[in-house]
PDB file of N, CA and C and ligand atoms in Angstrom:
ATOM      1  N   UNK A  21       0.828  -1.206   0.000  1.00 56.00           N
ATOM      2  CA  UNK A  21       0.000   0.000   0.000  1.00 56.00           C
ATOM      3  C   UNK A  21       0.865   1.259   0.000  1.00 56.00           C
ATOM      4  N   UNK A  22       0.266   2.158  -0.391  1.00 60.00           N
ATOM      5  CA  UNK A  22       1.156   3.753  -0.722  1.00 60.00           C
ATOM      6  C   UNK A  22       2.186   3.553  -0.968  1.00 60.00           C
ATOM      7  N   UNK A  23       2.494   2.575  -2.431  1.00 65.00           N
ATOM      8  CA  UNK A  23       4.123   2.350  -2.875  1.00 65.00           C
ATOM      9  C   UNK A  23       4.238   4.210  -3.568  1.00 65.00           C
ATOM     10  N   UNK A  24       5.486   4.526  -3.173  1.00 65.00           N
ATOM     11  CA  UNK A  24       5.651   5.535  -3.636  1.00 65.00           C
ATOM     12  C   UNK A  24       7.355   5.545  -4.576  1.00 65.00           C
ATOM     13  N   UNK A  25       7.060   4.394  -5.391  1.00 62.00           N
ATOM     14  CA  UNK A  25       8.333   3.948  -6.360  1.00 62.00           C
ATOM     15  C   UNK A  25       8.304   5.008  -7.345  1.00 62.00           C
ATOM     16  N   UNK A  26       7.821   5.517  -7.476  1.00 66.00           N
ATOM     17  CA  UNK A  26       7.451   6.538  -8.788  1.00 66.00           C
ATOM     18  C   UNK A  26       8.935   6.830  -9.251  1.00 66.00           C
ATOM     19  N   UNK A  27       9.242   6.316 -10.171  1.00 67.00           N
ATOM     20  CA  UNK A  27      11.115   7.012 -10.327  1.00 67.00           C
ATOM     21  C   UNK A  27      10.762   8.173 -10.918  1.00 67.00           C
ATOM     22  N   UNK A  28      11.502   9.307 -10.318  1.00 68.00           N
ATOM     23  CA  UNK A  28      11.648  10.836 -10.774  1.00 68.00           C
ATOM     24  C   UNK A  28      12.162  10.807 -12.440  1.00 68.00           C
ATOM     25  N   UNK A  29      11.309  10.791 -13.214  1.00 66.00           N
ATOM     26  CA  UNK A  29      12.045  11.515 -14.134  1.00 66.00           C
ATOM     27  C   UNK A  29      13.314  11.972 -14.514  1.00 66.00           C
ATOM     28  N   UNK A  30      14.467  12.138 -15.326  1.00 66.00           N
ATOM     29  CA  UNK A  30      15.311  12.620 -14.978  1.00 66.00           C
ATOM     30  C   UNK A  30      14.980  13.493 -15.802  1.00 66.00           C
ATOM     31  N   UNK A  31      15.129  15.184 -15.416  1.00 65.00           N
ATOM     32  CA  UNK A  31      14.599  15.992 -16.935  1.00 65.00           C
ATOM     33  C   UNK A  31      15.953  16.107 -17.653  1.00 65.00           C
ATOM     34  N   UNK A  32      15.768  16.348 -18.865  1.00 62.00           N
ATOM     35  CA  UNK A  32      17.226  16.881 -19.527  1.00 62.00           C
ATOM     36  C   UNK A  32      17.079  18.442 -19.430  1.00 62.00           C
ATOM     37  N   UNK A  33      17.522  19.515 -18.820  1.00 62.00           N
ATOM     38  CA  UNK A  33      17.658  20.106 -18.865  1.00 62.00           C
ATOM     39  C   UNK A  33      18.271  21.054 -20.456  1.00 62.00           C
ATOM     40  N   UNK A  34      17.164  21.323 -21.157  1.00 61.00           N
ATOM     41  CA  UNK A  34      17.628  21.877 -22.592  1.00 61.00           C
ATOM     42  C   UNK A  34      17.806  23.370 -22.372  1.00 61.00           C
ATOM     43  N   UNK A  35      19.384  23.427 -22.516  1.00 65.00           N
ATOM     44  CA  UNK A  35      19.949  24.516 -22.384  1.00 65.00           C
ATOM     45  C   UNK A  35      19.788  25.917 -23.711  1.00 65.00           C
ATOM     46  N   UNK A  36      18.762  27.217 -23.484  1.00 64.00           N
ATOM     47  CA  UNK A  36      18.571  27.762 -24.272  1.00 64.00           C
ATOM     48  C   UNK A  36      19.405  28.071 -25.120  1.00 64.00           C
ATOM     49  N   UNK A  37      20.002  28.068 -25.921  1.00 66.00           N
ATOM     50  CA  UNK A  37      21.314  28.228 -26.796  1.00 66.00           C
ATOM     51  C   UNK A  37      20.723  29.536 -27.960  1.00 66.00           C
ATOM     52  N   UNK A  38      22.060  30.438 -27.575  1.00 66.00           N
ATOM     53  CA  UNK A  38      21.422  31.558 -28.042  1.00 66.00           C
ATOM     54  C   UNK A  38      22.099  31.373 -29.175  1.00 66.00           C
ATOM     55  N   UNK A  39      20.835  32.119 -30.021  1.00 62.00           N
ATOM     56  CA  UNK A  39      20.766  31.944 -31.666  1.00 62.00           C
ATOM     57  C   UNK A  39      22.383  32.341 -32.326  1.00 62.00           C
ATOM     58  N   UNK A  40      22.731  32.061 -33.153  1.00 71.00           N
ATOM     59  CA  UNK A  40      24.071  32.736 -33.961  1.00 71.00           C
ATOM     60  C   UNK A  40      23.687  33.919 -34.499  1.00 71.00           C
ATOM     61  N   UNK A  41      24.367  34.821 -34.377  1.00 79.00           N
ATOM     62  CA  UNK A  41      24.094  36.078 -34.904  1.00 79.00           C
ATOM     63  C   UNK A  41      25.012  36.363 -35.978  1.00 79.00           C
ATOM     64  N   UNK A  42      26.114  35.319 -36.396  1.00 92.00           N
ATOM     65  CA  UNK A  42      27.378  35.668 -37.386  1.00 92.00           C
ATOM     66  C   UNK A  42      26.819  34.269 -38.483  1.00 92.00           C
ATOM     67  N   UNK A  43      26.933  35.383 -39.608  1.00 96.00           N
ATOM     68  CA  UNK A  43      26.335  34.182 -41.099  1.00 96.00           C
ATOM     69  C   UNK A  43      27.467  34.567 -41.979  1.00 96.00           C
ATOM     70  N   UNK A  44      27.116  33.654 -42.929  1.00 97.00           N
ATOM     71  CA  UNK A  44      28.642  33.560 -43.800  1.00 97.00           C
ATOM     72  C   UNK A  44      27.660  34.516 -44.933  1.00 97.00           C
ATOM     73  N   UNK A  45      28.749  35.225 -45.245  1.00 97.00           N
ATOM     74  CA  UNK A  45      28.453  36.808 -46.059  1.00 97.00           C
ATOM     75  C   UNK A  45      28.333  35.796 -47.685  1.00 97.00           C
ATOM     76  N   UNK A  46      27.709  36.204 -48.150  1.00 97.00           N
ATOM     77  CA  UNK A  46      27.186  36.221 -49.731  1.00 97.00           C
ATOM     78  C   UNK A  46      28.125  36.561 -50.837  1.00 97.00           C
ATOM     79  N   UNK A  47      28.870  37.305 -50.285  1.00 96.00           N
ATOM     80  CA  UNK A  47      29.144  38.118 -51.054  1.00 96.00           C
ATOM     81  C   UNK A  47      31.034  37.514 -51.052  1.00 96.00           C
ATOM     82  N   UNK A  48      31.890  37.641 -49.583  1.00 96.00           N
ATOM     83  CA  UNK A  48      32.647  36.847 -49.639  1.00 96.00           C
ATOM     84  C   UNK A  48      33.076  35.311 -48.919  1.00 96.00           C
ATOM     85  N   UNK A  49      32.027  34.867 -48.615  1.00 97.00           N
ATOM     86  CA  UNK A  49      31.816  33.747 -48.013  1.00 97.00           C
ATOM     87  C   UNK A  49      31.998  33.209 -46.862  1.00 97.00           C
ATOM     88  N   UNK A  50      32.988  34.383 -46.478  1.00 97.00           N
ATOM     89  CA  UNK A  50      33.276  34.201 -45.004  1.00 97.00           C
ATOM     90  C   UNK A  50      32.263  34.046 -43.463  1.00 97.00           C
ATOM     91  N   UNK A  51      32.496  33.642 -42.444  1.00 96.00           N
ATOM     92  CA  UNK A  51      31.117  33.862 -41.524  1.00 96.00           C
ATOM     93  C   UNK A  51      31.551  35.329 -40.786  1.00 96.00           C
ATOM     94  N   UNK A  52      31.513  36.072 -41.770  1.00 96.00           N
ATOM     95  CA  UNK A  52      31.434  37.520 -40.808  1.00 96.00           C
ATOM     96  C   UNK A  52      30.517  38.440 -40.922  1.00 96.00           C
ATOM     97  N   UNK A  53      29.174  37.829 -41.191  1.00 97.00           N
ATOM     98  CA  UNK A  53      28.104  38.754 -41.831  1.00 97.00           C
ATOM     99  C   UNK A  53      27.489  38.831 -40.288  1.00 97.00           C
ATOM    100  N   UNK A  54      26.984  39.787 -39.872  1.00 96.00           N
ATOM    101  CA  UNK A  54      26.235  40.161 -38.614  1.00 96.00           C
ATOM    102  C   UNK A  54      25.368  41.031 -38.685  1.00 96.00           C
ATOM    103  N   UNK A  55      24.189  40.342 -38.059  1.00 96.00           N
ATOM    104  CA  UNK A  55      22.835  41.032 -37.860  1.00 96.00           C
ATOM    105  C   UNK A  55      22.841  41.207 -36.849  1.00 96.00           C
ATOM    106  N   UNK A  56      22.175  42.942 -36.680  1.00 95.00           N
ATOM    107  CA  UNK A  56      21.548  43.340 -35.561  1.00 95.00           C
ATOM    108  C   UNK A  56      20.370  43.517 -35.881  1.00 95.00           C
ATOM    109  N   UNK A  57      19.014  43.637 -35.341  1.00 95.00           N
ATOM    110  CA  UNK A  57      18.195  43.954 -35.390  1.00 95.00           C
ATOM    111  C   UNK A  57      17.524  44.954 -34.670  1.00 95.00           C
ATOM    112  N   UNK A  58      16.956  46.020 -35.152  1.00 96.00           N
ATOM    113  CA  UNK A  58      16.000  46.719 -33.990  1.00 96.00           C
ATOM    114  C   UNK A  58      14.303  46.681 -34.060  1.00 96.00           C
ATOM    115  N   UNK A  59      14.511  46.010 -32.455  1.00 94.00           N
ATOM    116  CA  UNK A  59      12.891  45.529 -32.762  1.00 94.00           C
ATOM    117  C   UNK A  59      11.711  46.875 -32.960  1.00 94.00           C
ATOM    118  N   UNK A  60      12.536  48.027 -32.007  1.00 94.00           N
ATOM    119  CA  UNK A  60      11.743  49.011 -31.865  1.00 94.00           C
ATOM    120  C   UNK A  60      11.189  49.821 -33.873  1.00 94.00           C
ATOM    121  N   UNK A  61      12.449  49.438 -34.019  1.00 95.00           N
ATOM    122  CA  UNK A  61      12.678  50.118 -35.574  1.00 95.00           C
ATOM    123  C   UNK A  61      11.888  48.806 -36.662  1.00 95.00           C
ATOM    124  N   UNK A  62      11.705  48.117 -36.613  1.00 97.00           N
ATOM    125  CA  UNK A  62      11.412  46.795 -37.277  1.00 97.00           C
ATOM    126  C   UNK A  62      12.252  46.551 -38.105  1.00 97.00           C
ATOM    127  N   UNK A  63      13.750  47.288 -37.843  1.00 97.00           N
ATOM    128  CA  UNK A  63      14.432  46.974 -39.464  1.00 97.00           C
ATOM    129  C   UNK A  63      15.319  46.176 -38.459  1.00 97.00           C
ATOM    130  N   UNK A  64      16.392  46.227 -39.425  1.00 97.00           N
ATOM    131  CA  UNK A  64      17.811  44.790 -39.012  1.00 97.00           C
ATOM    132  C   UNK A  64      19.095  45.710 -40.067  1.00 97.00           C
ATOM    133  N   UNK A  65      20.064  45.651 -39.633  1.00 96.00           N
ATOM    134  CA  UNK A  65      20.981  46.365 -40.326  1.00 96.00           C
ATOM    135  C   UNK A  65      22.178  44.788 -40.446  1.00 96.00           C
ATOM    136  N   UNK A  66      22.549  44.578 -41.848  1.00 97.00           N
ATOM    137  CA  UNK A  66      23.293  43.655 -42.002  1.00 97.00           C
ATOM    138  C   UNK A  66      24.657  43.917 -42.432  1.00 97.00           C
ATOM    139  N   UNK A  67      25.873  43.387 -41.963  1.00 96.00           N
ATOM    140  CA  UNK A  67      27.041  44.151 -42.038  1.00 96.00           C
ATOM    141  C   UNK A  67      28.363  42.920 -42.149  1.00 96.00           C
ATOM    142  N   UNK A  68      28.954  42.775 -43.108  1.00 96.00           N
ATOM    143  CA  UNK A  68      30.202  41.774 -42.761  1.00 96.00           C
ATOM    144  C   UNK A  68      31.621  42.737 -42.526  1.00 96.00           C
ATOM    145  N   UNK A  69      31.708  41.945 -41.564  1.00 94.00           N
ATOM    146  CA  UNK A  69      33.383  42.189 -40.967  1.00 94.00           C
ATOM    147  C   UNK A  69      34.407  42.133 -41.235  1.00 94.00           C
ATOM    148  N   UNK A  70      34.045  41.438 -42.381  1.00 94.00           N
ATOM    149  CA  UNK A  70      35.629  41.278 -43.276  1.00 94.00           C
ATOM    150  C   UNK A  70      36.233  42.304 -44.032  1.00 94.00           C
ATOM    151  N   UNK A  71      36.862  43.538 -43.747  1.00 91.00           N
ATOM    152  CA  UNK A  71      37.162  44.414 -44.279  1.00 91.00           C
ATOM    153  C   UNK A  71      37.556  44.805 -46.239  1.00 91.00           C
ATOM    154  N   UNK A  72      38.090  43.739 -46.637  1.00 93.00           N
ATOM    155  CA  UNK A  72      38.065  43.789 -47.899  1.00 93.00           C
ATOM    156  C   UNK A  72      36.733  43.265 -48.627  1.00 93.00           C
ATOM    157  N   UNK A  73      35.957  43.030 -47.920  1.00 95.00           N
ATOM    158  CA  UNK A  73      34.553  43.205 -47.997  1.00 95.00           C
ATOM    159  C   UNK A  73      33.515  44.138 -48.030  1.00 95.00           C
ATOM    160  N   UNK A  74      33.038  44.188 -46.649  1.00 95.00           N
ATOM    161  CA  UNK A  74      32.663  45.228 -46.312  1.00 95.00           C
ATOM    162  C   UNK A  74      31.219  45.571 -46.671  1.00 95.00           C
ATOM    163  N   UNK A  75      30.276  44.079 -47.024  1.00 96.00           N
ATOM    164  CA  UNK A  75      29.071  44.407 -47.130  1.00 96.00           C
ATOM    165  C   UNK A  75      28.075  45.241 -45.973  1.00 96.00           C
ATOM    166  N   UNK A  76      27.213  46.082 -46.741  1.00 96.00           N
ATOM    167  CA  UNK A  76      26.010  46.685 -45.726  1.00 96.00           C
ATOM    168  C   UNK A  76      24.741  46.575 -46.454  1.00 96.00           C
ATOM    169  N   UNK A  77      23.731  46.269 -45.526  1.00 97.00           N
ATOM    170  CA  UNK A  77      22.892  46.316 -45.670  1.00 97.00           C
ATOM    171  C   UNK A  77      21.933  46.384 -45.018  1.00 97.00           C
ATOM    172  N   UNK A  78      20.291  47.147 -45.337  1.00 96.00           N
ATOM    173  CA  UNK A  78      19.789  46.906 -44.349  1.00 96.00           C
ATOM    174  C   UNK A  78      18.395  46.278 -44.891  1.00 96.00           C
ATOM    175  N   UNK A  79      17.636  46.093 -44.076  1.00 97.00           N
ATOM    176  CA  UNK A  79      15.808  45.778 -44.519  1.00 97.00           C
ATOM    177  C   UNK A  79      15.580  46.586 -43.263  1.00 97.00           C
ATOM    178  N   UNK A  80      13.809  46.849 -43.641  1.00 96.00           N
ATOM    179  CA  UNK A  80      13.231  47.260 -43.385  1.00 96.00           C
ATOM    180  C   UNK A  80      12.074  45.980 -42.962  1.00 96.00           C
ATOM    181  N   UNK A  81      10.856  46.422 -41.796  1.00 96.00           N
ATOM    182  CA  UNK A  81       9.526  45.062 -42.352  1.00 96.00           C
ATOM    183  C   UNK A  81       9.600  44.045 -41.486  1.00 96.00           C
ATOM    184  N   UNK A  82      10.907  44.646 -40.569  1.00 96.00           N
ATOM    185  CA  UNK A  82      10.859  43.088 -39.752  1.00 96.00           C
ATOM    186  C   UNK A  82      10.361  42.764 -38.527  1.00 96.00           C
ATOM    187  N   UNK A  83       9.351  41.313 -38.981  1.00 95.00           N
ATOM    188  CA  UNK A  83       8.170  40.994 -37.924  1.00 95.00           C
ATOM    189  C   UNK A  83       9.032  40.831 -36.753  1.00 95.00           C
ATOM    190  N   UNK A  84       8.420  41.349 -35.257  1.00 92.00           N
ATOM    191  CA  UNK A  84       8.809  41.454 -34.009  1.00 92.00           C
ATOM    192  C   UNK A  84       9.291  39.945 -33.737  1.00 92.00           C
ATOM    193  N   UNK A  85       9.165  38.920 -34.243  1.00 94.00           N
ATOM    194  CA  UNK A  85       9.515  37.617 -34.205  1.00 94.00           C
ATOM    195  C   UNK A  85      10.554  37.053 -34.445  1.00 94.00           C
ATOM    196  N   UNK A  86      11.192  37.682 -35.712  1.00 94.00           N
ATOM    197  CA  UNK A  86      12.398  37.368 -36.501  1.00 94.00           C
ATOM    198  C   UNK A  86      13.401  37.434 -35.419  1.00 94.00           C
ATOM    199  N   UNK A  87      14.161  36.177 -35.104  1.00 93.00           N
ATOM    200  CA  UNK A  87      15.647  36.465 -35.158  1.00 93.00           C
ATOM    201  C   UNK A  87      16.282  36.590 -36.275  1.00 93.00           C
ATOM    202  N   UNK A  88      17.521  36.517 -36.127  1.00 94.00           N
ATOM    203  CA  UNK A  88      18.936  36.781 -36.546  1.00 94.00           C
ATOM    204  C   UNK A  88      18.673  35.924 -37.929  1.00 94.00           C
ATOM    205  N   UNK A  89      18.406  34.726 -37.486  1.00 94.00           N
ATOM    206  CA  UNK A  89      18.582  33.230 -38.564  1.00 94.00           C
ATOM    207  C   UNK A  89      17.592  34.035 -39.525  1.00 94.00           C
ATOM    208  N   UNK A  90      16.092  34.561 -39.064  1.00 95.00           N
ATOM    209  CA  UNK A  90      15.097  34.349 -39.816  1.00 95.00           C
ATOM    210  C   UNK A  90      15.428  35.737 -40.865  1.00 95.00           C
ATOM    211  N   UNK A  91      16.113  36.866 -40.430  1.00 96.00           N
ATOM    212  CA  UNK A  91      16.648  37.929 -41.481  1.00 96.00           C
ATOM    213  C   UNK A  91      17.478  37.742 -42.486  1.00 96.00           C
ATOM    214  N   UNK A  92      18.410  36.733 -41.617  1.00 96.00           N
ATOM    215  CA  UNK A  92      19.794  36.271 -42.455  1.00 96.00           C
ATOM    216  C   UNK A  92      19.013  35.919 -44.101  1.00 96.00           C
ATOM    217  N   UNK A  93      18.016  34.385 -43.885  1.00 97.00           N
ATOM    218  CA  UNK A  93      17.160  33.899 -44.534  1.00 97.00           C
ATOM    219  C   UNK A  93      16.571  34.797 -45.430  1.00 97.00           C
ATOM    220  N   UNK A  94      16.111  36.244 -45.198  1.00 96.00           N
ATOM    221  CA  UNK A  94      15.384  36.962 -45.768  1.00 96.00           C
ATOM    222  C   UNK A  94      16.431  37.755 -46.530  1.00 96.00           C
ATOM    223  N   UNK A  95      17.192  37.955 -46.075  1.00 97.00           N
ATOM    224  CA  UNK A  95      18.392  38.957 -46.487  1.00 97.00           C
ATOM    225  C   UNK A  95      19.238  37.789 -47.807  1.00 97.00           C
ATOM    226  N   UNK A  96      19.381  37.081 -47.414  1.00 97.00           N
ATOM    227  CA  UNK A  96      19.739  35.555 -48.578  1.00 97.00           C
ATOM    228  C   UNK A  96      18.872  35.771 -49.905  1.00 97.00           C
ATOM    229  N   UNK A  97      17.582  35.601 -49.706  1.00 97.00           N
ATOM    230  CA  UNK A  97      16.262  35.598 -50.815  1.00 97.00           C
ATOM    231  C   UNK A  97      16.742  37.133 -51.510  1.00 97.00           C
ATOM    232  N   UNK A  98      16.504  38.107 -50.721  1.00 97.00           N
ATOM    233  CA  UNK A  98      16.306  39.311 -51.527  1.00 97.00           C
ATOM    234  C   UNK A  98      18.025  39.617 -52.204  1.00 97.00           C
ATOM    235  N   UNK A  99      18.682  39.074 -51.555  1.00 97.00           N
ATOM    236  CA  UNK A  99      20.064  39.302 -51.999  1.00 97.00           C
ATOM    237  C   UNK A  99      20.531  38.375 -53.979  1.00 97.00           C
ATOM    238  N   UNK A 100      19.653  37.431 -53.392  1.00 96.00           N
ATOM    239  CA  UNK A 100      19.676  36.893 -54.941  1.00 96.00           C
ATOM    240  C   UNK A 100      18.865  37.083 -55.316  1.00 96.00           C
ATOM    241  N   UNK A 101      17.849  37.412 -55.816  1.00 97.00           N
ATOM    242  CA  UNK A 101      17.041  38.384 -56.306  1.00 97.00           C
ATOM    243  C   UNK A 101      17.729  39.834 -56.662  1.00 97.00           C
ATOM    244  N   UNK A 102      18.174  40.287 -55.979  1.00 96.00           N
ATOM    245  CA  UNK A 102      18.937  41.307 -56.643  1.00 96.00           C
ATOM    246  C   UNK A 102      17.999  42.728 -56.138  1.00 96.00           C
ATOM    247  N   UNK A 103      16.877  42.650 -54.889  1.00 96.00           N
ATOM    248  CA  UNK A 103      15.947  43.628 -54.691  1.00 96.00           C
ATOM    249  C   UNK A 103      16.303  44.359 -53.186  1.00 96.00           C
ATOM    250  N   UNK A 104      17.947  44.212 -53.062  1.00 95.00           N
ATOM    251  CA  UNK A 104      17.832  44.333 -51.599  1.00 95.00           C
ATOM    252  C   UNK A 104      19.262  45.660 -51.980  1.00 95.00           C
ATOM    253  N   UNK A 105      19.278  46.197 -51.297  1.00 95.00           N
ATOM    254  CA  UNK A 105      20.304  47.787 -51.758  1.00 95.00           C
ATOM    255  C   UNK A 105      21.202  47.249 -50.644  1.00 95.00           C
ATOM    256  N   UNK A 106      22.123  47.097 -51.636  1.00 96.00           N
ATOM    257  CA  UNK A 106      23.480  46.394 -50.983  1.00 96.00           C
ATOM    258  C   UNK A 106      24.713  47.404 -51.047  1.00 96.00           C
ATOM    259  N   UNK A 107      25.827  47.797 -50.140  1.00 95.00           N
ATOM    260  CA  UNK A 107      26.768  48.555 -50.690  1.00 95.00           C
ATOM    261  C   UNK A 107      27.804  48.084 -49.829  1.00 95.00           C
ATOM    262  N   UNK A 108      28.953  48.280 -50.195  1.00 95.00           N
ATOM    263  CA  UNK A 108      30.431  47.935 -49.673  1.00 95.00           C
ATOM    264  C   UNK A 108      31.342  48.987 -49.679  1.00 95.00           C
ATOM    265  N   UNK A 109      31.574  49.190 -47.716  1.00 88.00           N
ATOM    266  CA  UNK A 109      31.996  50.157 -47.502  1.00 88.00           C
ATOM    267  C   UNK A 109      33.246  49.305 -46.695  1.00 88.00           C
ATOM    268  N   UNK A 110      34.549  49.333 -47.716  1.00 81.00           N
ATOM    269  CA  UNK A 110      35.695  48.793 -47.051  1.00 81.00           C
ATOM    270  C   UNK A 110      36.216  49.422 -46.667  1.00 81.00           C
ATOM    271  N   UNK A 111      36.729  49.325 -45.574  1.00 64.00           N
ATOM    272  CA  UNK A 111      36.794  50.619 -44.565  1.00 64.00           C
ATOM    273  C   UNK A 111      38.835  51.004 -44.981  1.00 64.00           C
ATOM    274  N   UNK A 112      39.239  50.060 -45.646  1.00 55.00           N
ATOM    275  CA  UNK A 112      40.533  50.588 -45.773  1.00 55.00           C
ATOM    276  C   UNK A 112      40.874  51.364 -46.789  1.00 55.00           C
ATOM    277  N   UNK A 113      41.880  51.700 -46.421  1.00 51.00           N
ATOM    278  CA  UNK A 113      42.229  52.996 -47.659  1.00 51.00           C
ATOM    279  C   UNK A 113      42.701  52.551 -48.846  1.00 51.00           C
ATOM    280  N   UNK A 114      42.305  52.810 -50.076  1.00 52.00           N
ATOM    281  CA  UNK A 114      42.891  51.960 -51.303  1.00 52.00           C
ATOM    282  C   UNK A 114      43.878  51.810 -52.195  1.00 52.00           C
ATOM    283  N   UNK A 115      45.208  52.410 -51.177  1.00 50.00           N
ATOM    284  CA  UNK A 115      46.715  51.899 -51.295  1.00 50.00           C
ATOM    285  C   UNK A 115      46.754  50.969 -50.817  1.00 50.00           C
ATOM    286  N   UNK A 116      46.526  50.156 -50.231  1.00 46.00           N
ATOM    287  CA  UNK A 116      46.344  49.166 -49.257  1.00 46.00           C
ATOM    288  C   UNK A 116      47.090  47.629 -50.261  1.00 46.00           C
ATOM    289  N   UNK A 117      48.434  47.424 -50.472  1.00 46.00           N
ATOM    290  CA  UNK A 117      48.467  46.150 -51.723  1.00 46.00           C
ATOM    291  C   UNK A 117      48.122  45.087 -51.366  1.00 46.00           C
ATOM    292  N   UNK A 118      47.821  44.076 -52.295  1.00 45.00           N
ATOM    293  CA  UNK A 118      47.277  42.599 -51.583  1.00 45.00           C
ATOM    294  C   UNK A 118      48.630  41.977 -51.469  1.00 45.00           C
TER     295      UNK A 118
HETATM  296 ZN1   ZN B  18      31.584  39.760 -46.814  1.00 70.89          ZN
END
């Protein structure tokens, strides 16, 4: 009577793992493309780090939902498509020899 065998569960504790915010740039393939987003602004400003690079970009439109992944994704589509205003501002000076 009142067996209280019940084995506890063990939970797995699933550790929230925060999203990647660094995507491999389009443009030079590297993973230095970084999104920020502002939720207040609904836009996302997209930017790679790789200096002889030097993509920017931004969108506009973005649902309060979107992370990082889900702009990247959007920023991917419109980027091949060719509908997204892209510019490259390499920040070095262009004496610079390879
Ligand atoms: Zn790049």
């Amino acid at each position: 009577m009142g067996r209280r065998s019940r084995k506890r569960y063990k939970s797995v504790s699933f550790k929230m793992r925060k999203p990647p915010t660094t995507f491999q740039c389009p443009t030079c393939g590297l993973m230095t493309l970084t999104i920020s987003i502002d939720r207040d602004e609904g836009s996302a400003l997209i930017s790679c780090s790789n200096y002889k690079c030097g993509l920017r970009s931004s969108l506009v439109g973005i649902p309060k939902i979107y992370q990082e992944v889900d702009v990247y994704a959007k920023f991917l589509d419109k980027f091949a498509e060719g509908v997204v205003e892209v510019t490259y501002n390499k920040g070095v000076s262009d004496d610079v020899e390879e």
